[in-house]
Amino acid sequence: MLEAWLLLDEVCLRQVAENPRGRVDLDLPKGVAAEKIADPKQLLKDSLARASEYKGRRLTQFQKRFSQHRLRMLELLDPEGPVTCLPSWRNFVKDIDTAFEVLGR
């Protein structure tokens, strides 16, 4: 689900792709459709590459850093942003809250 969460923030994706003002259409899923993507990791990887607008050797080098890009997107993830529309995110937050309640006792 992690990659599905990251697909919802186009601004963050373009920033991490090193092309924040890019205009190429990324055709990202909207809302709960992100959770229905068969391979969200591959879609995220492809979307980052497309957003970068790199070609040739630069694109190859960029794609080799996918794990770093994904980590950066996670760091920039707005917990109050578009991800809040996803049931999996709400369940994740609820589970964390419950865990903290149990630990606080």
PDB file of C-alpha atoms in Angstrom:
ATOM      1  CA  MET A   1       0.000   0.000   0.000  1.00  0.00           C
ATOM      2  CA  LEU A   2       2.933   2.326   0.569  1.00  0.00           C
ATOM      3  CA  GLU A   3       3.417   3.084  -3.113  1.00  0.00           C
ATOM      4  CA  ALA A   4      -0.323   3.587  -3.588  1.00  0.00           C
ATOM      5  CA  TRP A   5      -0.239   6.265  -0.895  1.00  0.00           C
ATOM      6  CA  LEU A   6       2.650   8.022  -2.639  1.00  0.00           C
ATOM      7  CA  LEU A   7       0.865   8.075  -6.005  1.00  0.00           C
ATOM      8  CA  LEU A   8      -1.700  10.569  -4.717  1.00  0.00           C
ATOM      9  CA  ASP A   9       0.641  13.533  -4.271  1.00  0.00           C
ATOM     10  CA  GLU A  10       1.578  14.788  -7.736  1.00  0.00           C
ATOM     11  CA  VAL A  11       3.372  17.891  -6.418  1.00  0.00           C
ATOM     12  CA  CYS A  12       5.622  15.773  -4.220  1.00  0.00           C
ATOM     13  CA  LEU A  13       6.213  13.293  -7.031  1.00  0.00           C
ATOM     14  CA  ARG A  14       7.328  16.046  -9.409  1.00  0.00           C
ATOM     15  CA  GLN A  15       9.562  17.554  -6.740  1.00  0.00           C
ATOM     16  CA  VAL A  16      11.285  14.235  -6.055  1.00  0.00           C
ATOM     17  CA  ALA A  17      11.562  13.677  -9.818  1.00  0.00           C
ATOM     18  CA  GLU A  18      13.724  16.831  -9.910  1.00  0.00           C
ATOM     19  CA  ASN A  19      11.257  18.588 -12.203  1.00  0.00           C
ATOM     20  CA  PRO A  20       8.765  20.488  -9.990  1.00  0.00           C
ATOM     21  CA  ARG A  21       7.505  22.643 -12.853  1.00  0.00           C
ATOM     22  CA  GLY A  22       7.081  19.772 -15.294  1.00  0.00           C
ATOM     23  CA  ARG A  23       3.915  19.692 -17.359  1.00  0.00           C
ATOM     24  CA  VAL A  24       3.935  16.168 -18.786  1.00  0.00           C
ATOM     25  CA  ASP A  25       0.677  14.360 -17.963  1.00  0.00           C
ATOM     26  CA  LEU A  26       1.294  11.660 -15.361  1.00  0.00           C
ATOM     27  CA  ASP A  27      -2.192  10.125 -15.441  1.00  0.00           C
ATOM     28  CA  LEU A  28      -2.066   9.314 -11.731  1.00  0.00           C
ATOM     29  CA  PRO A  29      -4.971   7.559 -10.017  1.00  0.00           C
ATOM     30  CA  LYS A  30      -7.362   9.675  -7.975  1.00  0.00           C
ATOM     31  CA  GLY A  31      -8.654   8.801  -4.531  1.00  0.00           C
ATOM     32  CA  VAL A  32      -9.411   5.195  -3.685  1.00  0.00           C
ATOM     33  CA  ALA A  33      -8.528   4.133  -7.240  1.00  0.00           C
ATOM     34  CA  ALA A  34      -4.890   4.200  -6.074  1.00  0.00           C
ATOM     35  CA  GLU A  35      -5.574   1.171  -3.890  1.00  0.00           C
ATOM     36  CA  LYS A  36      -6.868  -0.787  -6.865  1.00  0.00           C
ATOM     37  CA  ILE A  37      -3.681  -0.505  -8.955  1.00  0.00           C
ATOM     38  CA  ALA A  38      -2.299  -3.986  -9.688  1.00  0.00           C
ATOM     39  CA  ASP A  39       1.363  -2.942  -9.342  1.00  0.00           C
ATOM     40  CA  PRO A  40       1.579   0.438  -7.580  1.00  0.00           C
ATOM     41  CA  LYS A  41       5.341   0.143  -7.123  1.00  0.00           C
ATOM     42  CA  GLN A  42       5.909  -0.115 -10.873  1.00  0.00           C
ATOM     43  CA  LEU A  43       3.445   2.695 -11.554  1.00  0.00           C
ATOM     44  CA  LEU A  44       5.288   4.911  -9.051  1.00  0.00           C
ATOM     45  CA  LYS A  45       8.627   4.075 -10.662  1.00  0.00           C
ATOM     46  CA  ASP A  46       7.267   4.790 -14.154  1.00  0.00           C
ATOM     47  CA  SER A  47       5.573   8.005 -13.000  1.00  0.00           C
ATOM     48  CA  LEU A  48       8.764   9.308 -11.410  1.00  0.00           C
ATOM     49  CA  ALA A  49      10.671   8.598 -14.625  1.00  0.00           C
ATOM     50  CA  ARG A  50       8.008  10.299 -16.736  1.00  0.00           C
ATOM     51  CA  ALA A  51       7.854  13.298 -14.397  1.00  0.00           C
ATOM     52  CA  SER A  52      11.622  13.731 -14.539  1.00  0.00           C
ATOM     53  CA  GLU A  53      11.458  14.081 -18.337  1.00  0.00           C
ATOM     54  CA  TYR A  54      15.002  12.702 -18.501  1.00  0.00           C
ATOM     55  CA  LYS A  55      16.143  10.726 -21.536  1.00  0.00           C
ATOM     56  CA  GLY A  56      18.929   8.272 -22.222  1.00  0.00           C
ATOM     57  CA  ARG A  57      21.768   7.962 -19.727  1.00  0.00           C
ATOM     58  CA  ARG A  58      20.322  10.540 -17.313  1.00  0.00           C
ATOM     59  CA  LEU A  59      17.063   8.578 -17.151  1.00  0.00           C
ATOM     60  CA  THR A  60      18.947   5.329 -16.527  1.00  0.00           C
ATOM     61  CA  GLN A  61      20.916   6.909 -13.685  1.00  0.00           C
ATOM     62  CA  PHE A  62      17.756   8.470 -12.271  1.00  0.00           C
ATOM     63  CA  GLN A  63      15.900   5.140 -12.288  1.00  0.00           C
ATOM     64  CA  LYS A  64      18.719   3.443 -10.375  1.00  0.00           C
ATOM     65  CA  ARG A  65      17.902   5.691  -7.425  1.00  0.00           C
ATOM     66  CA  PHE A  66      14.268   4.595  -7.130  1.00  0.00           C
ATOM     67  CA  SER A  67      14.582   3.407  -3.531  1.00  0.00           C
ATOM     68  CA  GLN A  68      16.021   6.811  -2.546  1.00  0.00           C
ATOM     69  CA  HIS A  69      13.201   8.583  -4.387  1.00  0.00           C
ATOM     70  CA  ARG A  70      10.581   6.477  -2.654  1.00  0.00           C
ATOM     71  CA  LEU A  71      12.154   7.198   0.733  1.00  0.00           C
ATOM     72  CA  ARG A  72      12.207  10.934  -0.017  1.00  0.00           C
ATOM     73  CA  MET A  73       8.528  10.846  -1.004  1.00  0.00           C
ATOM     74  CA  LEU A  74       7.732   9.089   2.264  1.00  0.00           C
ATOM     75  CA  GLU A  75       9.578  11.785   4.183  1.00  0.00           C
ATOM     76  CA  LEU A  76       7.570  14.462   2.371  1.00  0.00           C
ATOM     77  CA  LEU A  77       4.228  12.660   2.705  1.00  0.00           C
ATOM     78  CA  ASP A  78       1.622  14.998   4.158  1.00  0.00           C
ATOM     79  CA  PRO A  79      -0.299  12.936   6.737  1.00  0.00           C
ATOM     80  CA  GLU A  80      -3.191  15.396   6.422  1.00  0.00           C
ATOM     81  CA  GLY A  81      -3.043  15.541   2.611  1.00  0.00           C
ATOM     82  CA  PRO A  82      -4.632  13.514  -0.196  1.00  0.00           C
ATOM     83  CA  VAL A  83      -3.696  10.227   1.441  1.00  0.00           C
ATOM     84  CA  THR A  84      -6.421  10.720   4.065  1.00  0.00           C
ATOM     85  CA  CYS A  85      -9.071   9.674   1.553  1.00  0.00           C
ATOM     86  CA  LEU A  86      -7.738   6.103   1.526  1.00  0.00           C
ATOM     87  CA  PRO A  87      -9.213   3.487   3.858  1.00  0.00           C
ATOM     88  CA  SER A  88      -5.826   1.777   4.181  1.00  0.00           C
ATOM     89  CA  TRP A  89      -4.266   5.040   5.424  1.00  0.00           C
ATOM     90  CA  ARG A  90      -7.042   5.624   7.931  1.00  0.00           C
ATOM     91  CA  ASN A  91      -6.639   2.037   9.192  1.00  0.00           C
ATOM     92  CA  PHE A  92      -2.878   2.551   9.468  1.00  0.00           C
ATOM     93  CA  VAL A  93      -3.325   5.728  11.518  1.00  0.00           C
ATOM     94  CA  LYS A  94      -5.942   4.039  13.700  1.00  0.00           C
ATOM     95  CA  ASP A  95      -3.584   1.102  14.354  1.00  0.00           C
ATOM     96  CA  ILE A  96      -0.760   3.465  15.315  1.00  0.00           C
ATOM     97  CA  ASP A  97      -3.046   5.418  17.646  1.00  0.00           C
ATOM     98  CA  THR A  98      -4.167   2.172  19.273  1.00  0.00           C
ATOM     99  CA  ALA A  99      -0.574   1.030  19.718  1.00  0.00           C
ATOM    100  CA  PHE A 100       0.349   4.311  21.408  1.00  0.00           C
ATOM    101  CA  GLU A 101      -2.658   4.025  23.698  1.00  0.00           C
ATOM    102  CA  VAL A 102      -1.603   0.529  24.736  1.00  0.00           C
ATOM    103  CA  LEU A 103       1.995   1.623  25.310  1.00  0.00           C
ATOM    104  CA  GLY A 104       0.853   4.639  27.305  1.00  0.00           C
ATOM    105  CA  ARG A 105      -0.979   2.540  29.867  1.00  0.00           C
TER     106      ARG A 105
END
